Amino acid sequence: MAPKLHTNPNLSKHLKPLVWVINVIKELLKTSWRTTSGRIGLTIILIHIVLATVGHLFAPYSPTALNSNKAGDLISLSSPSWNFLLGTDQLGRDVLSRVMSGARSLILVSTCGTALGIALGSLVGMGSGYKGGRTDELFMRLMDGLMSFPSLLLALLILTTLASRPIDLPLIKPIWDELLIIFTIGFVNMPRVGRVMRSVTLSLKEMEFVQSARLRGEPTYYIIFREILPNTMTVVGVEASVRLSYAILLVSSLGFLGLGVQPPSPDWGLMIAQSRHYLVSAPWIALSPAAAVASLIIGVNLFTEGIRQARGLPQEDKP
Amino acid sequence: MAKFLIKRIGLIGITLLVVSLAIFTITEILPGDVAAVILKQEATEETLAQLREELQLNRPAHVRYLDWVGSALTGDLGASYVTREQISDVLPRRIKHSLTLALFALIFGIPLAIIAGVFAGIRPDSLGDRLVSTISLVGISLPEFVTGVLLMLLLSSTFHLLPPSSIMFPGETPLSRPLILVMPALTLTGVLFAYVMRMTRANVMDVMQTHYTRTAILKGLPLRIVLFRHVIPNAMLPTITIIAQNFGWMLGGLIIVENVFAYPGIGQMLLFSITKRDVPMLEAISLLIATTYALSNLVADISYAILNPRIRLT
């Protein structure tokens, strides 16, 4: 690949950020893999990713199909059997297929939301930290204001206000629900990421290489993106994996409250919410998505724990 | 210190004002007529006009906002759009319910978490530590609604020990039927336990490394005395701050937990007002939660400064 990149210097220049990101991810995976927690966590995450990407090929039924027997009656609330490995729900839909296809939207939405949050937070945090003075003060007060809400409340407020005015563009209409949640997650994560990135920037900007870039007369955007940003990558990596676990928590909680992806699309949170009425007669409807969402978050947290252990970072928990 | 307090409280005030304005503006620019949403099928030209008149929707938005701020400052939060009850009549009962639940969870969770944290922290990487740490990792990872539903399945559907939901009939208080508090409180405790335990563990580990603790151990003091005289008082400083922070954070958990168990507190009310577009109620509850959250963070910072004189508040 390398010689090819050299033939087009512009391409390699544009690909640079991508290369950083890939390197950071590689580095994080390696670091985490050195510890037992990391290995367990990564394995769990991997299983989830595989199920989310190719699971639908093996899913025995459509996640939204209402299954009925030969006589035409709905097979609702059927207990786990060979036909329905994890049973069926109140509408005769296959729980296994629903859990499998629910993984994809949850993982995709949480990851995109986290990425957006990291991007927005880095932009605000680095800009504000580098500029300093009044701008910094103003931005930080704004972030404080946003953080004076529990993240769930902030997400609820953003989501409800935006959700009631759908935009009628043909391209984004089918994924409007998902886009909304991604934006919400990104926005909620922004101030928390911003704080971290600001403090990193504050310490980096006093370093010699940044000072000399400034003396060379480089423009601000160059210093921020070319000098500071690459050196924050390790911090960004850890922060991203912490944020990801909160994002999954938040997305599934929103689903539970009925404000996530709208039915009939399968959503783990919503499945659990609806299963509450059938806890006595059909506990499997609740157990499968509960196990799925719990294992996914445990996996991500174990992964983060692994990085912290390997790097000797303190356990910090701030929702 | 006085200057710090004035500055912080001033900032909280400004934040709340901005927040209230933001919520008001956003709900104002929402498409759709509030009156139509409330009346639904019963909407006719006549009833709509009447309701608009009643809710004073005909007046310009900024007048309504200033009016609302003015009366909110004097304790009059207006009437709910949906039930038409005065919010300042309805809300206190809800707050009392939520507060009972939160305190119940704190009383359950904090001592347990501190004991577990000390136990894990004095012997890091021992079998006991691994066990406690694993439990706390699971506690942090499980969303409240998962813990809640699992508890329901176990304690109510399978063993029939507790009532499946925490619905209260008119005239009942949580304390008149304390059984309905158990599951919601346990659910809230789950996450709280994990955070406080992890912090306590980390602090105990730090203090165990200090010279004075080593000296105390090496001069032959029994472990019990080392723990109670040297380790715990010093390790508790940051934990107290964490508890204050968590109190604010628990409010987010309340929204979920109250909806899992249909417990009539502010969290359930909040979701109700969101789905019904009950703007005055939504505004009141959001501001209430934001205020509590900001104040508990302030208490956390102050307690930290009082307990640790090395920190200077500016």
XYZ file of C-alpha atoms in Angstrom:
633
model
C 0.000 0.000 0.000
C 2.764 2.408 0.929
C 4.236 3.104 -2.538
C 0.758 3.693 -3.923
C 0.176 6.407 -1.365
C 3.388 8.100 -2.388
C 2.300 8.427 -5.986
C -0.470 10.728 -4.856
C 0.797 13.046 -2.147
C -2.612 14.677 -1.773
C -4.301 11.397 -1.037
C -1.797 10.470 1.628
C -2.259 13.884 3.180
C -5.982 13.433 3.403
C -5.703 9.908 4.668
C -3.450 10.917 7.515
C -6.197 11.445 10.104
C -7.617 8.068 9.185
C -4.212 6.486 9.686
C -3.954 8.082 13.138
C -7.349 6.758 14.109
C -6.491 3.266 12.922
C -3.187 3.393 14.768
C -4.883 4.527 17.966
C -7.446 1.749 17.744
C -4.696 -0.806 17.089
C -2.719 0.517 20.024
C -5.753 0.392 22.331
C -6.606 -3.139 21.294
C -3.027 -4.249 21.913
C -2.832 -2.531 25.282
C -6.116 -3.944 26.436
C -5.308 -7.438 25.187
C -2.379 -7.603 27.615
C -4.719 -7.948 30.581
C -7.241 -10.623 31.443
C -10.120 -8.151 31.694
C -9.220 -6.778 28.307
C -9.149 -10.195 26.688
C -12.537 -11.157 28.118
C -13.997 -7.780 27.183
C -12.679 -7.872 23.632
C -14.007 -11.377 23.116
C -17.472 -10.328 24.260
C -17.388 -7.246 22.021
C -16.221 -9.337 19.085
C -19.095 -11.788 19.504
C -21.521 -8.890 19.559
C -20.000 -7.323 16.464
C -20.126 -10.583 14.560
C -23.748 -11.126 15.548
C -24.607 -7.572 14.604
C -22.981 -7.712 11.179
C -23.721 -11.190 9.883
C -26.266 -12.359 12.465
C -29.210 -11.613 10.245
C -27.973 -14.168 7.713
C -28.373 -16.861 10.341
C -31.433 -15.495 12.069
C -34.134 -18.111 11.610
C -37.008 -15.631 11.137
C -37.589 -12.033 10.208
C -37.413 -9.892 13.357
C -40.762 -8.318 12.576
C -42.612 -11.344 11.222
C -45.660 -12.437 13.191
C -45.275 -16.201 13.164
C -48.328 -18.400 13.113
C -48.857 -22.151 13.017
C -50.524 -24.156 10.246
C -53.979 -23.459 11.578
C -53.244 -19.758 11.256
C -53.110 -18.972 14.972
C -50.348 -16.712 16.227
C -47.645 -18.590 18.089
C -47.469 -16.009 20.808
C -45.593 -16.382 24.098
C -44.277 -19.782 23.096
C -41.519 -20.964 25.408
C -38.045 -21.721 23.991
C -38.160 -24.760 21.713
C -36.308 -26.163 18.711
C -38.404 -24.037 16.388
C -37.926 -20.882 18.427
C -34.658 -21.179 20.306
C -35.400 -18.269 22.614
C -39.189 -18.436 22.410
C -41.604 -15.961 20.895
C -43.011 -12.711 22.213
C -46.572 -11.526 22.696
C -47.074 -11.009 18.956
C -45.515 -14.307 17.943
C -42.222 -12.779 16.832
C -39.061 -14.821 17.253
C -37.111 -13.451 20.228
C -33.740 -14.721 18.953
C -34.130 -12.953 15.617
C -35.219 -9.781 17.341
C -32.309 -9.794 19.769
C -29.894 -10.378 16.891
C -31.179 -7.573 14.719
C -31.517 -5.252 17.702
C -27.761 -5.457 18.198
C -26.995 -3.810 14.911
C -28.885 -0.567 15.402
C -27.801 -0.231 19.034
C -24.107 -0.732 18.285
C -24.199 1.469 15.196
C -26.102 4.297 16.847
C -24.002 4.252 20.026
C -20.722 4.160 18.122
C -21.701 6.980 15.770
C -23.025 9.012 18.695
C -19.790 8.527 20.604
C -17.732 9.471 17.556
C -19.800 12.613 17.084
C -19.436 13.469 20.768
C -15.672 12.986 20.610
C -15.431 15.131 17.480
C -17.571 17.957 18.859
C -15.957 17.763 22.287
C -12.433 17.773 20.842
C -13.210 20.746 18.661
C -14.676 22.769 21.511
C -12.177 21.592 24.113
C -9.051 22.098 22.016
C -10.187 25.397 20.556
C -11.212 26.753 23.909
C -8.105 25.507 25.701
C -5.761 26.796 23.010
C -7.379 30.212 22.711
C -7.609 30.721 26.450
C -8.787 33.949 28.038
C -12.356 35.114 27.584
C -13.288 32.581 24.904
C -12.160 29.783 27.175
C -14.095 31.161 30.131
C -17.263 31.517 28.063
C -17.053 28.043 26.536
C -16.331 26.377 29.830
C -19.281 28.080 31.495
C -21.458 26.857 28.624
C -20.172 23.327 29.127
C -20.808 23.621 32.864
C -24.342 24.688 32.074
C -24.886 21.662 29.847
C -23.423 19.424 32.496
C -25.799 20.753 35.131
C -28.294 18.262 33.755
C -28.124 14.559 34.365
C -27.283 13.189 30.916
C -30.535 11.256 30.669
C -32.615 14.388 31.298
C -30.633 16.367 28.742
C -31.056 13.582 26.211
C -34.790 13.400 26.894
C -35.199 17.139 26.412
C -33.208 17.264 23.177
C -34.876 14.191 21.785
C -38.447 15.245 22.510
C -37.992 18.712 21.116
C -36.351 17.491 17.935
C -38.482 14.414 17.447
C -41.672 16.345 16.955
C -40.472 18.048 13.804
C -39.371 15.367 11.349
C -37.588 16.630 8.279
C -39.067 15.412 5.051
C -35.986 14.723 2.972
C -36.190 11.514 0.987
C -32.656 10.383 1.822
C -32.673 10.808 5.567
C -36.320 10.114 6.304
C -35.945 6.349 6.802
C -33.066 6.820 9.227
C -34.443 9.941 10.922
C -34.967 8.190 14.286
C -31.408 6.921 14.300
C -29.944 10.279 13.253
C -31.807 12.001 16.060
C -30.455 9.632 18.673
C -26.929 9.899 17.267
C -27.114 13.672 17.475
C -28.510 13.516 21.002
C -25.771 11.177 22.206
C -23.121 13.329 20.544
C -24.465 16.475 22.126
C -24.756 14.936 25.593
C -21.186 13.653 25.419
C -19.726 16.863 24.043
C -19.198 18.812 27.313
C -17.641 15.844 29.109
C -15.226 15.141 26.274
C -14.610 18.873 25.915
C -13.401 19.156 29.490
C -10.924 16.337 29.126
C -9.617 17.637 25.811
C -9.270 21.144 27.190
C -7.078 20.049 30.065
C -4.872 18.011 27.724
C -4.566 20.970 25.373
C -3.670 23.294 28.242
C -0.692 21.149 29.143
C 0.318 20.460 25.534
C 0.283 24.067 24.447
C 3.165 24.923 26.767
C 5.326 22.207 25.185
C 8.286 23.173 23.051
C 7.061 21.744 19.769
C 3.869 23.766 19.983
C 5.771 26.890 20.965
C 8.146 26.513 18.039
C 5.262 25.982 15.626
C 3.781 29.178 16.922
C 7.095 30.996 16.467
C 7.320 29.658 12.928
C 4.136 31.573 12.348
C 1.878 28.588 11.689
C -1.844 29.378 11.620
C -3.989 28.357 14.608
C -5.865 25.574 12.788
C -2.529 24.046 11.769
C -1.241 24.069 15.326
C -4.452 22.611 16.691
C -4.919 19.884 14.102
C -1.330 19.065 13.176
C 0.610 19.654 16.380
C -1.826 19.176 19.248
C -4.406 16.723 17.916
C -2.002 13.849 17.113
C -0.620 14.057 20.637
C -4.039 13.783 22.257
C -4.850 10.528 20.508
C -4.172 8.231 23.456
C -6.370 10.318 25.731
C -9.056 10.381 23.060
C -8.903 6.609 22.793
C -9.527 5.952 26.472
C -12.169 8.647 26.633
C -13.928 7.163 23.611
C -14.187 3.743 25.147
C -15.526 5.187 28.424
C -18.047 7.282 26.494
C -19.078 4.316 24.375
C -20.268 2.357 27.378
C -22.319 5.319 28.593
C -23.665 5.806 25.084
C -24.911 2.215 24.948
C -26.432 2.668 28.389
C -28.150 5.866 27.321
C -29.397 4.591 23.970
C -30.892 1.460 25.499
C -32.411 3.488 28.344
C -34.042 5.825 25.830
C -35.344 2.751 24.065
C -36.748 1.473 27.324
C -38.572 4.750 27.905
C -40.106 4.413 24.441
C -38.137 7.277 22.926
C -35.680 5.291 20.859
C -36.155 3.575 17.534
C -39.856 3.324 16.861
C -41.613 -0.042 16.687
C -41.801 -2.488 15.007
C -37.994 -2.171 14.672
C -36.461 -4.357 17.355
C -34.810 -2.445 20.181
C -33.453 -4.166 23.275
C -34.626 -1.470 25.652
C -38.130 -1.432 24.216
C -38.281 -5.241 24.195
C -37.520 -5.240 27.911
C -40.085 -2.515 28.542
C -42.807 -4.494 26.804
C -41.785 -7.773 28.377
C -42.695 -6.490 31.835
C -46.339 -7.395 31.305
C -45.448 -11.025 30.601
C -42.848 -11.603 33.309
C -44.861 -14.345 34.982
C -45.974 -16.271 31.893
C -43.030 -15.612 29.545
C -39.847 -14.548 31.366
C -37.684 -15.406 28.326
C -38.870 -12.297 26.484
C -37.212 -10.192 29.177
C -34.168 -12.340 29.821
C -32.718 -12.505 26.301
C -32.477 -8.769 25.572
C -31.456 -8.120 29.193
C -28.576 -10.543 28.880
C -27.659 -9.059 25.505
C -27.489 -5.423 26.629
C -25.809 -6.299 29.928
C -23.112 -8.395 28.265
C -22.404 -5.721 25.667
C -21.859 -3.010 28.288
C -19.863 -5.349 30.516
C -17.693 -6.152 27.493
C -16.964 -2.494 26.758
C -16.285 -1.761 30.441
C -13.916 -4.733 30.719
C -12.098 -3.456 27.640
C -11.673 -0.015 29.234
C -10.657 -1.632 32.501
C -8.000 -3.554 30.590
C -6.513 -0.377 29.121
C -6.494 1.254 32.545
C -4.828 -1.704 34.165
C -2.215 -1.991 31.458
C -1.408 1.706 31.560
C -1.721 2.026 35.331
C -4.416 4.689 35.065
C -6.681 5.309 38.054
C -10.283 4.150 37.945
C -12.316 7.208 37.284
C -16.023 7.017 37.112
C -17.923 10.038 36.102
C -21.169 9.542 34.345
C -14.740 31.133 50.379
C -17.566 33.693 50.513
C -16.498 34.999 47.135
C -16.424 31.473 45.747
C -19.916 30.759 47.057
C -21.365 33.954 45.612
C -19.732 33.258 42.260
C -20.951 29.673 42.110
C -24.489 30.423 43.242
C -24.607 33.292 40.772
C -23.511 30.947 38.008
C -26.135 28.394 38.992
C -28.751 31.145 38.873
C -27.667 32.251 35.409
C -27.552 28.656 34.179
C -31.071 28.009 35.430
C -32.340 31.171 33.788
C -30.744 30.236 30.475
C -32.036 26.697 30.789
C -35.565 27.829 31.509
C -35.436 30.187 28.551
C -34.091 27.395 26.344
C -36.837 24.975 27.323
C -39.451 27.656 26.847
C -38.137 28.677 23.426
C -37.815 25.129 22.219
C -41.306 24.189 23.285
C -42.504 27.424 21.767
C -41.051 26.798 18.317
C -42.383 23.267 18.286
C -44.826 22.763 15.474
C -48.338 21.831 16.323
C -50.802 23.555 18.509
C -50.554 22.770 22.210
C -54.289 23.125 22.495
C -54.842 20.619 19.687
C -52.455 18.140 21.291
C -54.287 18.366 24.602
C -57.779 18.070 23.211
C -57.047 15.465 20.500
C -60.341 14.161 19.090
C -62.459 16.551 21.083
C -60.920 19.491 19.243
C -63.433 21.753 17.554
C -62.894 25.354 16.575
C -64.811 26.420 19.637
C -63.110 24.248 22.243
C -59.711 25.054 20.763
C -60.281 28.772 21.025
C -61.602 28.359 24.517
C -58.598 26.331 25.636
C -56.169 28.761 24.047
C -57.864 31.535 25.931
C -57.705 29.547 29.133
C -54.009 28.725 28.755
C -53.346 32.286 27.587
C -51.687 30.979 24.421
C -52.870 34.023 22.517
C -50.481 36.360 24.221
C -46.999 36.857 22.694
C -44.375 34.352 23.814
C -41.987 36.752 25.500
C -44.784 38.202 27.624
C -45.753 34.711 28.712
C -42.154 33.843 29.519
C -41.554 36.937 31.653
C -44.855 36.319 33.341
C -43.857 32.750 34.067
C -40.447 33.753 35.480
C -42.085 36.365 37.666
C -44.603 33.993 39.158
C -42.084 31.126 39.360
C -39.858 33.285 41.524
C -42.741 33.812 43.910
C -43.384 30.065 44.039
C -46.291 29.931 41.606
C -45.329 27.490 38.865
C -48.594 27.717 36.989
C -51.059 24.960 36.237
C -50.489 21.712 34.403
C -51.825 21.780 30.842
C -53.147 18.264 31.158
C -54.671 17.888 34.591
C -55.178 21.631 35.185
C -53.949 21.180 38.744
C -51.646 23.754 40.261
C -48.090 22.453 39.868
C -47.063 23.807 43.240
C -49.824 21.622 44.728
C -48.951 18.421 42.867
C -45.187 18.554 42.844
C -44.355 18.551 46.582
C -46.021 15.169 47.047
C -44.045 13.755 44.126
C -40.830 15.252 45.435
C -41.469 13.670 48.809
C -41.938 10.275 47.163
C -38.759 10.577 45.111
C -36.782 11.847 48.073
C -37.966 8.937 50.209
C -36.827 6.542 47.523
C -33.461 8.256 47.093
C -32.761 8.364 50.828
C -33.812 4.746 51.196
C -31.320 3.810 48.469
C -28.566 5.877 50.088
C -29.143 4.324 53.521
C -29.092 0.872 51.941
C -26.189 1.400 49.607
C -23.590 3.715 51.099
C -22.600 1.786 54.250
C -22.534 -1.441 52.287
C -20.400 0.140 49.577
C -17.944 1.611 52.082
C -17.551 -1.674 53.935
C -17.029 -3.525 50.672
C -14.604 -0.854 49.433
C -12.486 -0.956 52.595
C -12.541 -4.736 52.558
C -11.349 -4.820 48.933
C -8.871 -1.974 49.332
C -6.841 -3.324 52.244
C -5.908 -6.434 50.316
C -5.758 -5.498 46.644
C -5.818 -8.395 44.184
C -6.854 -10.884 46.833
C -9.726 -13.242 46.115
C -12.116 -11.036 48.105
C -11.012 -7.942 46.223
C -11.516 -9.639 42.870
C -14.973 -10.767 43.892
C -16.047 -7.314 45.106
C -14.487 -5.607 42.087
C -16.257 -7.934 39.692
C -19.585 -7.287 41.390
C -19.020 -3.547 41.113
C -18.060 -3.774 37.445
C -21.284 -5.638 36.762
C -23.160 -3.068 38.848
C -21.779 -0.215 36.778
C -22.506 -2.024 33.543
C -26.105 -3.031 34.150
C -28.568 -0.342 33.095
C -31.141 0.409 35.799
C -33.970 -1.003 33.749
C -32.191 -4.313 33.359
C -31.477 -4.593 37.092
C -35.047 -3.554 37.808
C -36.636 -6.108 35.523
C -34.321 -8.867 36.756
C -35.215 -8.054 40.369
C -38.902 -8.104 39.447
C -38.477 -11.463 37.797
C -36.650 -12.879 40.786
C -38.317 -11.343 43.821
C -41.807 -10.871 42.524
C -42.620 -13.257 39.672
C -40.637 -16.244 40.918
C -40.611 -16.042 44.686
C -43.618 -13.752 45.210
C -41.867 -11.882 48.017
C -42.627 -8.345 46.899
C -45.371 -6.561 44.986
C -44.493 -6.396 41.257
C -45.109 -2.681 40.891
C -44.969 0.323 43.146
C -48.244 1.901 42.125
C -49.699 3.883 44.993
C -53.369 4.447 45.607
C -54.584 7.903 46.533
C -53.875 8.677 50.142
C -51.030 6.208 50.386
C -47.466 7.226 51.156
C -44.375 5.143 50.475
C -43.888 4.668 54.189
C -47.358 3.269 54.716
C -46.397 0.356 52.466
C -42.600 0.169 52.718
C -42.510 -3.098 50.737
C -43.068 -1.225 47.484
C -39.897 0.747 48.133
C -37.612 -2.251 48.335
C -37.142 -3.111 44.676
C -36.803 0.452 43.344
C -34.357 1.266 46.130
C -32.335 -1.885 45.463
C -32.159 -1.009 41.773
C -30.942 2.507 42.494
C -28.487 1.110 45.011
C -26.945 -1.173 42.406
C -25.155 1.559 40.484
C -24.556 3.731 43.537
C -22.918 0.828 45.311
C -20.583 0.255 42.400
C -19.371 3.865 42.191
C -18.913 4.441 45.900
C -17.270 1.067 46.370
C -14.768 1.656 43.576
C -13.841 5.087 44.922
C -13.507 3.829 48.477
C -11.370 0.945 47.293
C -9.038 3.244 45.349
C -8.722 5.639 48.293
C -8.067 2.900 50.831
C -5.387 1.518 48.534
C -3.751 4.958 48.367
C -3.849 5.476 52.117
C -2.458 1.999 52.752
C 0.638 3.060 50.798
C 1.310 6.167 52.897
C 4.167 6.364 55.374
C 1.972 6.966 58.392
C -0.055 3.858 57.736
C 3.045 1.753 57.239
C 4.520 3.175 60.430
C 1.326 2.332 62.286
C 1.412 -1.239 60.997
C 5.135 -1.661 61.631
C 4.985 -0.347 65.161
C 2.691 -3.237 65.881
C -0.745 -1.669 66.110
C -3.497 -4.206 65.551
C -4.993 -3.929 62.039
C -8.371 -2.983 63.505
C -6.904 0.132 65.129
C -4.852 1.052 62.069
C -7.994 0.858 60.002
C -10.269 2.880 62.241
C -7.699 5.423 63.406
C -5.639 6.001 60.265
C -6.996 4.482 57.112
C -10.750 5.027 57.175
C -10.791 8.694 58.296
C -8.336 9.606 55.573
C -9.877 7.443 52.894
C -13.340 8.817 53.608
C -12.540 12.376 52.517
C -12.983 11.883 48.785
C -15.778 9.380 49.330
C -17.956 12.002 51.001
C -17.550 14.154 47.917
C -18.452 11.235 45.703
C -21.625 10.663 47.686
C -22.683 14.279 47.199
C -21.965 14.031 43.476
C -23.820 10.769 43.235
C -26.864 12.229 44.872
C -27.262 14.545 41.913
C -26.441 11.776 39.520
C -29.035 9.513 41.110
C -31.721 11.851 39.800
C -31.038 10.517 36.316
C -31.409 6.996 37.653
C -34.679 7.977 39.313
C -36.224 8.755 35.925
C -35.623 5.179 34.810
C -36.309 3.396 38.085
C -39.586 5.173 38.728
C -40.758 4.257 35.253
C -39.724 0.635 35.638
C -41.769 0.216 38.791
C -44.495 2.802 38.090
C -43.429 4.571 41.252
C -45.192 7.929 41.467
C -42.273 10.322 41.833
C -40.890 13.186 39.790
C -39.186 10.869 37.289
C -42.451 9.297 36.279
C -44.085 12.712 36.180
C -41.302 13.961 33.909
C -41.828 11.255 31.318
C -45.561 11.781 31.514
C -45.188 15.506 30.897
C -42.854 14.808 27.981
C -45.272 12.466 26.248
C -48.250 14.748 26.927
C -46.341 17.931 26.035
C -47.243 19.435 29.375
C -44.874 22.396 29.055
C -45.301 24.044 32.490
C -44.867 20.703 34.234
C -41.870 19.768 32.086
C -40.278 23.128 32.761
C -40.879 22.891 36.511
C -39.487 19.367 36.854
C -36.469 19.992 34.598
C -35.534 23.082 36.579
C -36.057 21.238 39.837
C -33.735 18.438 38.766
C -31.148 20.852 37.352
C -31.173 22.877 40.578
C -30.755 19.822 42.773
C -28.013 18.539 40.523
C -26.117 21.847 40.564
C -26.530 22.275 44.315
C -25.326 18.774 45.106
C -22.257 19.396 42.947
C -21.660 22.615 44.872
C -21.995 20.741 48.166
C -19.537 18.189 46.809
C -16.962 20.881 46.015
C -17.411 22.663 49.343
C -17.223 19.466 51.359
C -14.064 18.566 49.513
C -12.484 21.924 50.346
C -13.514 21.755 53.993
C -12.232 18.207 54.399
C -9.039 18.831 52.501
C -7.460 22.186 53.398
C -4.905 21.808 50.618
C -7.638 22.632 48.101
C -8.290 26.320 47.630
C -11.612 27.269 46.165
C -11.448 30.151 43.753
